Short mmCIF file of C-alpha atoms and ligand atoms in Angstrom, two decimals:
data_model
loop_
_atom_site.label_atom_id
_atom_site.label_comp_id
_atom_site.label_asym_id
_atom_site.label_seq_id
_atom_site.Cartn_x
_atom_site.Cartn_y
_atom_site.Cartn_z
CA MET B 83 0.84 7.20 18.07
CA LYS B 84 -0.53 8.07 21.55
CA HIS B 85 1.93 7.27 24.23
CA ASP B 86 -0.73 5.08 25.98
CA THR B 87 -0.93 2.97 22.98
CA GLN B 88 2.96 2.82 22.80
CA VAL B 89 3.11 1.54 26.44
CA GLY B 90 0.22 -0.95 25.83
CA LEU B 91 2.12 -2.36 22.91
CA ILE B 92 5.49 -2.58 24.77
CA ARG B 93 3.83 -4.18 27.74
CA ARG B 94 2.37 -6.86 25.40
CA ILE B 95 5.90 -7.44 23.88
CA LEU B 96 7.65 -7.61 27.25
CA ALA B 97 4.93 -10.22 28.47
CA HIS B 98 5.43 -12.41 25.43
CA MET B 99 9.27 -12.30 25.97
CA GLU B 100 8.76 -13.50 29.54
CA THR B 101 6.68 -16.45 28.41
CA GLY B 102 8.44 -17.14 25.19
CA THR B 103 5.23 -16.41 23.27
CA THR B 104 3.85 -14.23 20.50
CA ASP B 105 0.43 -13.01 19.30
CA ARG B 106 -1.36 -16.05 17.82
CA GLY B 107 -4.61 -17.01 15.98
CA ALA B 108 -6.11 -20.22 14.75
CA PRO B 109 -4.13 -22.29 12.21
CA ALA B 110 -5.59 -22.20 8.82
CA THR B 111 -5.12 -23.28 5.21
CA SER B 112 -5.20 -21.60 1.92
CA PRO B 113 -6.21 -23.55 -1.26
CA VAL B 114 -3.63 -23.30 -4.02
CA THR B 115 -6.27 -22.70 -6.50
CA ARG B 116 -6.54 -19.19 -5.25
CA TYR B 117 -3.30 -18.32 -6.71
CA LEU B 118 -3.82 -20.03 -10.09
CA SER B 119 -7.16 -19.11 -11.55
CA GLU B 120 -7.90 -16.46 -14.27
CA GLU B 121 -11.57 -16.35 -13.20
CA ARG B 122 -10.57 -15.79 -9.49
CA LEU B 123 -8.09 -12.97 -10.41
CA ALA B 124 -10.81 -11.16 -12.44
CA ARG B 125 -12.95 -11.00 -9.28
CA GLU B 126 -10.02 -9.94 -7.10
CA ARG B 127 -9.34 -7.14 -9.58
CA GLU B 128 -12.94 -5.95 -9.35
CA MET B 129 -12.70 -6.03 -5.57
CA ILE B 130 -9.53 -3.93 -5.59
CA ARG B 131 -10.97 -1.40 -7.98
CA ALA B 132 -13.81 -0.83 -5.56
CA LEU B 133 -11.65 0.04 -2.79
CA PRO B 134 -9.39 2.99 -1.78
CA VAL B 135 -5.86 2.40 -3.06
CA MET B 136 -2.56 4.22 -2.83
CA VAL B 137 -1.68 5.88 -6.21
CA GLY B 138 1.12 8.11 -5.23
CA ALA B 139 2.47 10.67 -2.71
CA SER B 140 1.04 14.05 -1.82
CA SER B 141 4.43 15.56 -2.24
CA GLN B 142 4.34 14.48 -6.01
CA VAL B 143 1.29 16.80 -6.47
CA ALA B 144 2.02 19.54 -4.07
CA ARG B 145 1.34 22.56 -6.10
CA PRO B 146 -1.47 23.67 -8.41
CA GLY B 147 -0.97 22.17 -11.92
CA ASP B 148 1.14 19.16 -10.56
CA TRP B 149 -0.16 15.87 -11.76
CA ILE B 150 0.50 12.10 -11.70
CA THR B 151 -1.09 9.25 -13.62
CA HIS B 152 -1.54 5.67 -12.30
CA ASP B 153 -2.60 2.66 -14.44
CA LEU B 154 -1.92 -0.38 -12.23
CA SER B 155 -5.47 -0.87 -11.11
CA GLY B 156 -6.73 -1.40 -14.56
CA VAL B 157 -8.43 2.06 -14.59
CA PRO B 158 -6.32 4.93 -16.12
CA ILE B 159 -6.24 7.53 -13.36
CA LEU B 160 -5.20 11.08 -13.52
CA VAL B 161 -4.60 13.01 -10.32
CA VAL B 162 -4.09 16.79 -10.62
CA ARG B 163 -4.14 19.70 -8.20
CA GLY B 164 -6.40 22.49 -9.24
CA ASP B 165 -5.79 26.25 -9.13
CA ASP B 166 -7.93 26.19 -5.98
CA GLY B 167 -5.55 23.98 -4.28
CA VAL B 168 -7.93 21.07 -4.35
CA LEU B 169 -6.59 17.65 -5.41
CA ARG B 170 -8.87 15.69 -7.72
CA ALA B 171 -8.76 12.40 -9.52
CA PHE B 172 -10.28 11.56 -12.92
CA VAL B 173 -10.60 8.64 -15.23
CA ASN B 174 -7.78 9.65 -17.74
CA ALA B 175 -10.13 9.21 -20.71
CA CYS B 176 -11.33 11.94 -23.07
CA ARG B 177 -15.10 12.25 -23.18
CA HIS B 178 -14.94 12.68 -27.05
CA ARG B 179 -13.69 9.30 -28.19
CA GLY B 180 -11.77 8.02 -25.33
CA ALA B 181 -8.12 8.87 -25.87
CA ARG B 182 -5.92 9.25 -22.81
CA VAL B 183 -6.06 12.96 -22.06
CA VAL B 184 -2.65 13.05 -20.42
CA ASP B 185 0.20 10.98 -21.34
CA GLY B 186 3.40 10.14 -19.08
CA ALA B 187 3.86 9.39 -15.41
CA ARG B 188 3.98 12.78 -13.86
CA GLY B 189 4.50 16.54 -14.44
CA GLU B 190 3.88 20.14 -13.31
CA ASN B 191 2.57 23.39 -14.17
CA ARG B 192 -0.45 22.40 -16.18
CA ARG B 193 -2.91 25.19 -16.78
CA ASN B 194 -5.39 22.92 -18.43
CA LEU B 195 -5.70 19.35 -19.79
CA ILE B 196 -5.75 19.04 -23.50
CA CYS B 197 -6.55 15.94 -25.20
CA PRO B 198 -3.78 15.20 -27.86
CA TYR B 199 -6.21 13.86 -30.39
CA HIS B 200 -8.78 16.47 -31.30
CA SER B 201 -7.93 19.02 -28.62
CA TRP B 202 -10.84 18.92 -26.40
CA THR B 203 -9.63 20.97 -23.54
CA TYR B 204 -10.57 20.47 -19.85
CA ALA B 205 -10.04 22.74 -16.86
CA LEU B 206 -7.97 21.38 -13.86
CA ASP B 207 -11.25 20.83 -12.16
CA GLY B 208 -12.34 18.34 -14.99
CA GLY B 209 -14.90 20.60 -16.56
CA LEU B 210 -15.00 20.66 -20.42
CA ARG B 211 -13.80 24.19 -21.40
CA GLY B 212 -13.62 24.06 -25.13
CA LEU B 213 -13.36 22.11 -28.26
CA PRO B 214 -12.48 23.02 -31.82
CA HIS B 215 -15.38 23.43 -34.38
CA PRO B 216 -18.18 23.23 -31.77
CA GLN B 217 -20.75 23.52 -34.56
CA GLU B 218 -19.98 19.87 -35.34
CA PHE B 219 -21.50 18.94 -31.98
CA PRO B 220 -24.86 20.80 -31.94
CA ASP B 221 -26.38 18.61 -29.03
CA LEU B 222 -23.33 18.40 -26.87
CA ASP B 223 -24.08 19.19 -23.25
CA ARG B 224 -20.71 20.43 -21.90
CA ALA B 225 -21.90 20.16 -18.31
CA THR B 226 -22.08 16.46 -18.46
CA HIS B 227 -19.00 15.93 -20.56
CA GLY B 228 -16.35 16.90 -18.14
CA LEU B 229 -13.65 14.17 -17.02
CA VAL B 230 -15.36 11.41 -14.97
CA PRO B 231 -14.28 12.13 -11.40
CA LEU B 232 -13.10 9.54 -8.85
CA ASN B 233 -13.31 9.41 -5.22
CA LEU B 234 -10.00 10.73 -3.61
CA ALA B 235 -8.48 11.65 -0.31
CA GLU B 236 -5.12 12.55 1.03
CA ALA B 237 -3.79 10.84 4.15
CA CYS B 238 -0.36 9.77 5.72
CA GLY B 239 1.40 11.82 2.92
CA LEU B 240 -0.17 9.43 0.30
CA VAL B 241 -3.05 9.93 -2.35
CA TRP B 242 -5.73 7.36 -2.06
CA VAL B 243 -8.16 6.84 -4.90
CA VAL B 244 -11.11 4.42 -5.54
CA PRO B 245 -10.52 3.49 -9.11
CA ALA B 246 -14.15 2.43 -9.98
CA PRO B 247 -16.17 5.58 -10.84
CA GLY B 248 -19.24 6.44 -8.60
CA SER B 249 -17.81 5.15 -5.34
CA GLU B 250 -19.17 6.80 -2.20
CA ILE B 251 -16.91 5.17 0.27
CA ASP B 252 -15.69 7.65 2.88
CA ILE B 253 -12.00 6.88 2.29
CA LEU B 254 -10.62 8.40 5.58
CA ALA B 255 -13.23 6.37 7.51
CA TRP B 256 -12.14 3.28 5.60
CA LEU B 257 -8.42 3.82 6.35
CA GLY B 258 -9.43 4.15 9.98
CA PRO B 259 -7.43 4.90 13.11
CA MET B 260 -4.04 3.66 11.66
CA VAL B 261 -3.91 7.07 9.91
CA ASP B 262 -3.82 8.86 13.31
CA ASP B 263 -0.75 6.82 14.21
CA LEU B 264 0.96 7.87 10.96
CA ARG B 265 -0.19 11.46 11.40
CA SER B 266 1.43 11.59 14.80
CA PHE B 267 4.67 10.51 13.28
CA GLY B 268 4.61 13.42 10.84
CA PHE B 269 3.88 11.57 7.60
CA GLU B 270 1.42 14.09 6.34
CA ASP B 271 4.31 16.39 5.38
CA PHE B 272 6.86 13.77 4.33
CA THR B 273 8.41 13.44 0.70
CA ALA B 274 8.38 10.63 -1.56
CA TYR B 275 11.90 9.37 -2.38
CA ALA B 276 13.57 6.65 -4.51
CA PRO B 277 10.48 5.17 -6.29
CA ARG B 278 10.72 1.62 -7.35
CA ARG B 279 8.63 -0.46 -9.68
CA PHE B 280 9.20 -3.98 -10.81
CA GLU B 281 7.60 -7.08 -12.05
CA ALA B 282 7.40 -10.24 -9.89
CA ALA B 283 6.51 -13.82 -10.90
CA HIS B 284 3.93 -14.45 -8.12
CA ASP B 285 0.38 -13.73 -7.21
CA TRP B 286 -0.09 -10.33 -5.66
CA LYS B 287 -1.66 -11.91 -2.51
CA LEU B 288 1.60 -13.68 -1.62
CA ALA B 289 3.15 -10.42 -1.01
CA ALA B 290 0.56 -9.90 1.78
CA ASP B 291 0.95 -13.41 3.19
CA ALA B 292 4.78 -12.96 3.30
CA ASN B 293 4.83 -9.63 4.99
CA LEU B 294 2.21 -10.20 7.71
CA GLU B 295 4.21 -12.89 9.71
CA ALA B 296 7.55 -12.85 11.45
CA TYR B 297 7.92 -16.63 11.64
CA HIS B 298 10.47 -16.46 8.62
CA PHE B 299 12.77 -13.61 9.88
CA LYS B 300 15.36 -15.83 11.63
CA TYR B 301 15.83 -18.10 8.57
CA LEU B 302 15.14 -16.20 5.46
CA HIS B 303 16.72 -13.03 6.63
CA ARG B 304 19.64 -14.58 8.52
CA ASP B 305 22.26 -12.52 6.66
CA THR B 306 20.39 -9.25 6.63
CA ILE B 307 17.94 -8.21 9.40
CA ALA B 308 17.31 -11.26 11.47
CA GLU B 309 19.86 -10.29 14.15
CA LEU B 310 18.05 -6.95 14.91
CA PHE B 311 14.60 -8.67 15.47
CA GLN B 312 13.22 -11.32 17.74
CA ASP B 313 12.51 -14.72 16.42
CA ASN B 314 8.80 -15.23 15.72
CA ARG B 315 7.53 -12.43 17.71
CA MET B 316 4.98 -9.85 16.96
CA VAL B 317 1.93 -8.11 18.33
CA ALA B 318 -0.72 -7.58 15.79
CA ASP B 319 -4.03 -5.44 15.92
CA ALA B 320 -6.82 -5.42 13.41
CA PHE B 321 -8.49 -2.34 12.21
CA GLY B 322 -11.25 -3.60 9.87
CA ASP B 323 -9.23 -5.57 7.34
CA HIS B 324 -6.15 -3.59 7.87
CA TRP B 325 -3.33 -4.61 10.13
CA ARG B 326 -0.84 -2.86 12.44
CA ILE B 327 1.98 -5.40 13.13
CA THR B 328 4.62 -4.30 15.66
CA LEU B 329 7.85 -6.16 15.27
CA PRO B 330 10.06 -5.97 18.44
CA LYS B 331 13.95 -5.54 18.03
CA ALA B 332 16.04 -7.22 20.72
CA SER B 333 16.86 -3.79 22.22
CA ILE B 334 13.32 -3.47 23.71
CA ALA B 335 14.49 -5.58 26.66
CA GLY B 336 16.35 -2.55 27.89
CA LEU B 337 13.04 -0.65 28.58
CA ARG B 338 12.35 -2.79 31.62
CA ALA B 339 14.96 -0.63 33.40
CA LEU B 340 13.27 2.54 32.41
CA PRO B 341 9.95 4.20 33.72
CA GLU B 342 7.12 3.98 31.35
CA PRO B 343 7.01 7.61 30.56
CA ALA B 344 10.35 7.21 28.97
CA TRP B 345 9.31 4.35 26.71
CA ARG B 346 9.55 5.22 22.87
CA LEU B 347 8.02 2.33 20.76
CA ALA B 348 9.70 3.51 17.47
CA GLU B 349 13.20 3.21 18.85
CA HIS B 350 12.70 -0.54 19.54
CA CYS B 351 10.24 -1.75 16.90
CA ASN B 352 9.49 -1.51 13.23
CA ILE B 353 5.72 -1.32 12.55
CA ILE B 354 3.97 -2.68 9.48
CA TYR B 355 0.76 -0.71 8.63
CA TYR B 356 -0.88 -3.07 6.11
CA PHE B 357 -3.78 -1.24 4.43
CA PHE B 358 -6.18 -3.75 2.83
CA PRO B 359 -6.20 -4.71 -0.03
CA ASN B 360 -2.66 -4.13 -1.19
CA LEU B 361 -0.39 -1.66 0.61
CA MET B 362 2.36 -2.62 2.90
CA PHE B 363 3.61 0.55 4.80
CA LEU B 364 6.69 -0.21 6.90
CA PHE B 365 7.48 2.41 9.52
CA ILE B 366 11.12 2.48 10.48
CA GLY B 367 11.71 4.99 13.21
CA ASP B 368 12.05 8.20 11.19
CA HIS B 369 10.89 7.20 7.78
CA ALA B 370 8.82 4.69 6.01
CA THR B 371 9.24 2.43 2.85
CA LEU B 372 5.99 1.16 1.26
CA PHE B 373 4.75 -0.66 -1.63
CA ALA B 374 1.60 -1.75 -3.26
CA ALA B 375 1.28 -5.22 -4.87
CA TRP B 376 -0.89 -5.18 -7.99
CA PRO B 377 -2.11 -8.23 -9.97
CA ARG B 378 -0.60 -8.23 -13.38
CA GLY B 379 -1.93 -11.68 -14.43
CA VAL B 380 -2.13 -15.23 -13.03
CA GLY B 381 1.00 -15.69 -11.07
CA ARG B 382 2.30 -12.20 -12.02
CA SER B 383 2.34 -8.84 -10.17
CA ILE B 384 3.65 -5.51 -10.28
CA ILE B 385 5.39 -3.99 -7.20
CA ASP B 386 5.03 -0.22 -6.99
CA GLY B 387 6.55 1.73 -4.04
CA PHE B 388 8.82 4.50 -2.63
CA THR B 389 10.21 5.73 0.66
CA LEU B 390 8.69 8.55 2.63
CA ILE B 391 11.26 10.88 4.16
CA PRO B 392 10.96 14.03 6.23
CA ALA B 393 12.35 16.33 3.50
CA ALA B 394 14.08 16.01 0.22
CA PRO B 395 17.79 15.42 0.81
CA ALA B 396 19.62 18.75 0.47
CA THR B 397 23.15 17.51 0.81
CA GLU B 398 25.21 14.66 -0.46
CA LYS B 399 25.53 13.41 2.98
CA ALA B 400 21.73 13.34 3.43
CA ARG B 401 21.35 11.62 0.26
CA ASP B 402 23.72 8.84 1.22
CA HIS B 403 22.10 8.32 4.45
CA TRP B 404 18.63 7.98 2.78
CA ASP B 405 20.16 5.79 0.00
CA ARG B 406 21.62 3.32 2.63
CA ASN B 407 18.29 3.00 4.29
CA VAL B 408 16.40 2.48 1.09
CA LYS B 409 19.07 -0.27 0.17
CA ILE B 410 18.80 -2.03 3.36
CA PHE B 411 14.83 -2.24 3.10
CA TRP B 412 14.97 -3.55 -0.66
CA ASP B 413 17.79 -5.97 0.11
CA ALA B 414 15.80 -7.56 2.78
CA LEU B 415 12.58 -7.38 0.86
CA GLY B 416 14.35 -8.81 -2.10
CA GLU B 417 14.81 -11.92 -0.03
CA ASP B 418 11.10 -12.13 0.47
CA PHE B 419 10.46 -11.68 -3.24
CA VAL B 420 12.59 -14.39 -4.20
CA LEU B 421 10.78 -16.79 -1.92
CA MET B 422 7.35 -15.59 -3.08
CA GLU B 423 8.42 -16.53 -6.83
CA SER B 424 9.66 -19.89 -5.29
CA MET B 425 6.29 -20.58 -3.79
CA GLN B 426 4.51 -19.56 -6.92
CA SER B 427 6.61 -21.84 -9.00
CA THR B 428 5.36 -24.97 -7.01
CA LEU B 429 1.82 -24.19 -6.62
CA ALA B 430 0.54 -26.19 -9.73
CA SER B 431 2.82 -29.05 -9.17
CA GLY B 432 0.30 -31.14 -7.15
CA ALA B 433 2.44 -31.26 -4.04
CA ASN B 434 0.09 -28.97 -2.08
CA ALA B 435 -3.70 -28.71 -2.32
CA HIS B 436 -3.50 -25.92 0.08
CA LEU B 437 -0.86 -23.83 1.92
CA THR B 438 -0.73 -24.01 5.67
CA PHE B 439 -0.60 -21.05 8.03
CA GLY B 440 0.60 -21.80 11.52
CA ALA B 441 -0.83 -20.02 14.74
CA SER B 442 1.66 -17.09 14.53
CA GLU B 443 0.75 -16.62 10.77
CA PHE B 444 -2.71 -15.78 11.61
CA CYS B 445 -2.48 -12.33 10.05
CA SER B 446 -1.56 -13.87 6.68
CA ALA B 447 -4.62 -16.26 7.01
CA ALA B 448 -6.89 -13.35 8.00
CA PHE B 449 -5.73 -11.34 4.88
CA GLU B 450 -6.64 -14.37 2.82
CA ALA B 451 -9.99 -14.72 4.51
CA ALA B 452 -10.85 -11.02 4.00
CA VAL B 453 -10.12 -11.49 0.22
CA GLU B 454 -12.35 -14.58 0.17
CA ARG B 455 -15.05 -12.77 2.06
CA ARG B 456 -14.99 -9.69 -0.21
CA ILE B 457 -14.98 -11.56 -3.40
CA GLY B 458 -17.81 -13.61 -2.08
CA VAL B 459 -16.30 -16.98 -1.88
CA ALA B 460 -17.13 -18.97 1.18
CA HIS B 461 -14.51 -21.49 1.93
CA ALA B 462 -14.86 -23.78 4.88
CA ALA B 463 -11.14 -24.43 4.94
CA VAL B 464 -10.35 -20.83 6.06
CA ARG B 465 -10.66 -19.84 9.61
CA ASP B 466 -9.68 -16.37 10.36
CA ARG B 467 -10.96 -16.07 14.14
CA ARG B 468 -8.26 -15.36 16.45
CA SER B 469 -8.05 -18.04 19.24
S1 FES L 604 -10.55 11.74 -28.27
FE1 FES L 604 -10.01 13.47 -27.19
S2 FES L 604 -10.45 15.19 -28.36
FE2 FES L 604 -11.07 13.44 -29.46
FE1 FE2 L 605 10.47 -10.94 5.24
#
């Protein structure tokens, strides 16, 4: 992150500390029906499939022949690095009769992609290379029967794919300037560590609602991270529908005694980079833990994430260090997930027609409004304009 930007954020935080304030927007509401409807969820899934989403880490597909699969978007995705070093994504569906061409989560050293059913064989660039008994398919045009390509880009050490075939979105333009921040912190070359995947009994959107506000820190996280952070204080910047949320620690007050050129934001803040629609990327000084929340069904989601660290741990000591950091993150996040499930469990009770977001929860409200807008539901009850 440019030093100017760091200084600007720190100034905003120090000003809030003087006046006892935080960034705020308009209070808003979110109808509980958003989290309870099969029909609505289908449209949200369609929205997600049409957008760039994170499907893995560049470090998992670093060499030619390395591959990963990803199924959480509803589209079976295969990502493989070609002999030419180019990373590509395909729908993991054979063009013969649709079997999955590659089974499993990840692997390496592929020279080609052979469907297990009748052995149609594809090159790593997706082209149909061969098939047994080709005389059985006299009219087959091999040129149009390669694996179906998907739009892919690498950024921040992550692999981004648009699951819906035919997308022409410029993924890097979509991700926007937050990528420049993360590049400056070195994430392009970081390694994925300690992957974690679990099912949760709440709507996928509640994970965004919960992680885009600091109003709850002092209470929900009282036994874990609350002491480190300031009560109900953040500075938030929108980049399209993405958010950068800077969460100041108590220690930032000490910067008042230092000249601005010596100010280092990352020493005194954690930063949430929330990439719409579903990726929460928490930057923590010298590493990041991130997860995507995927819809699994009404009131059910799958959380899929890992930690990005500068290099794979080479010693027991390094491993202990990162394991400790990973544990701190998931212990604190575990507290959030318990409450997300708690919220989901009351939504159909009739107690609330809508959830209420206060002024300092405006990023959560803006996220909900962005989903509304993108699935084409106008709802007068939602206001996402910052005051
Ligand atoms: S379905 Fe793949 S070769 Fe037949
Ligand atoms: Fe939290």
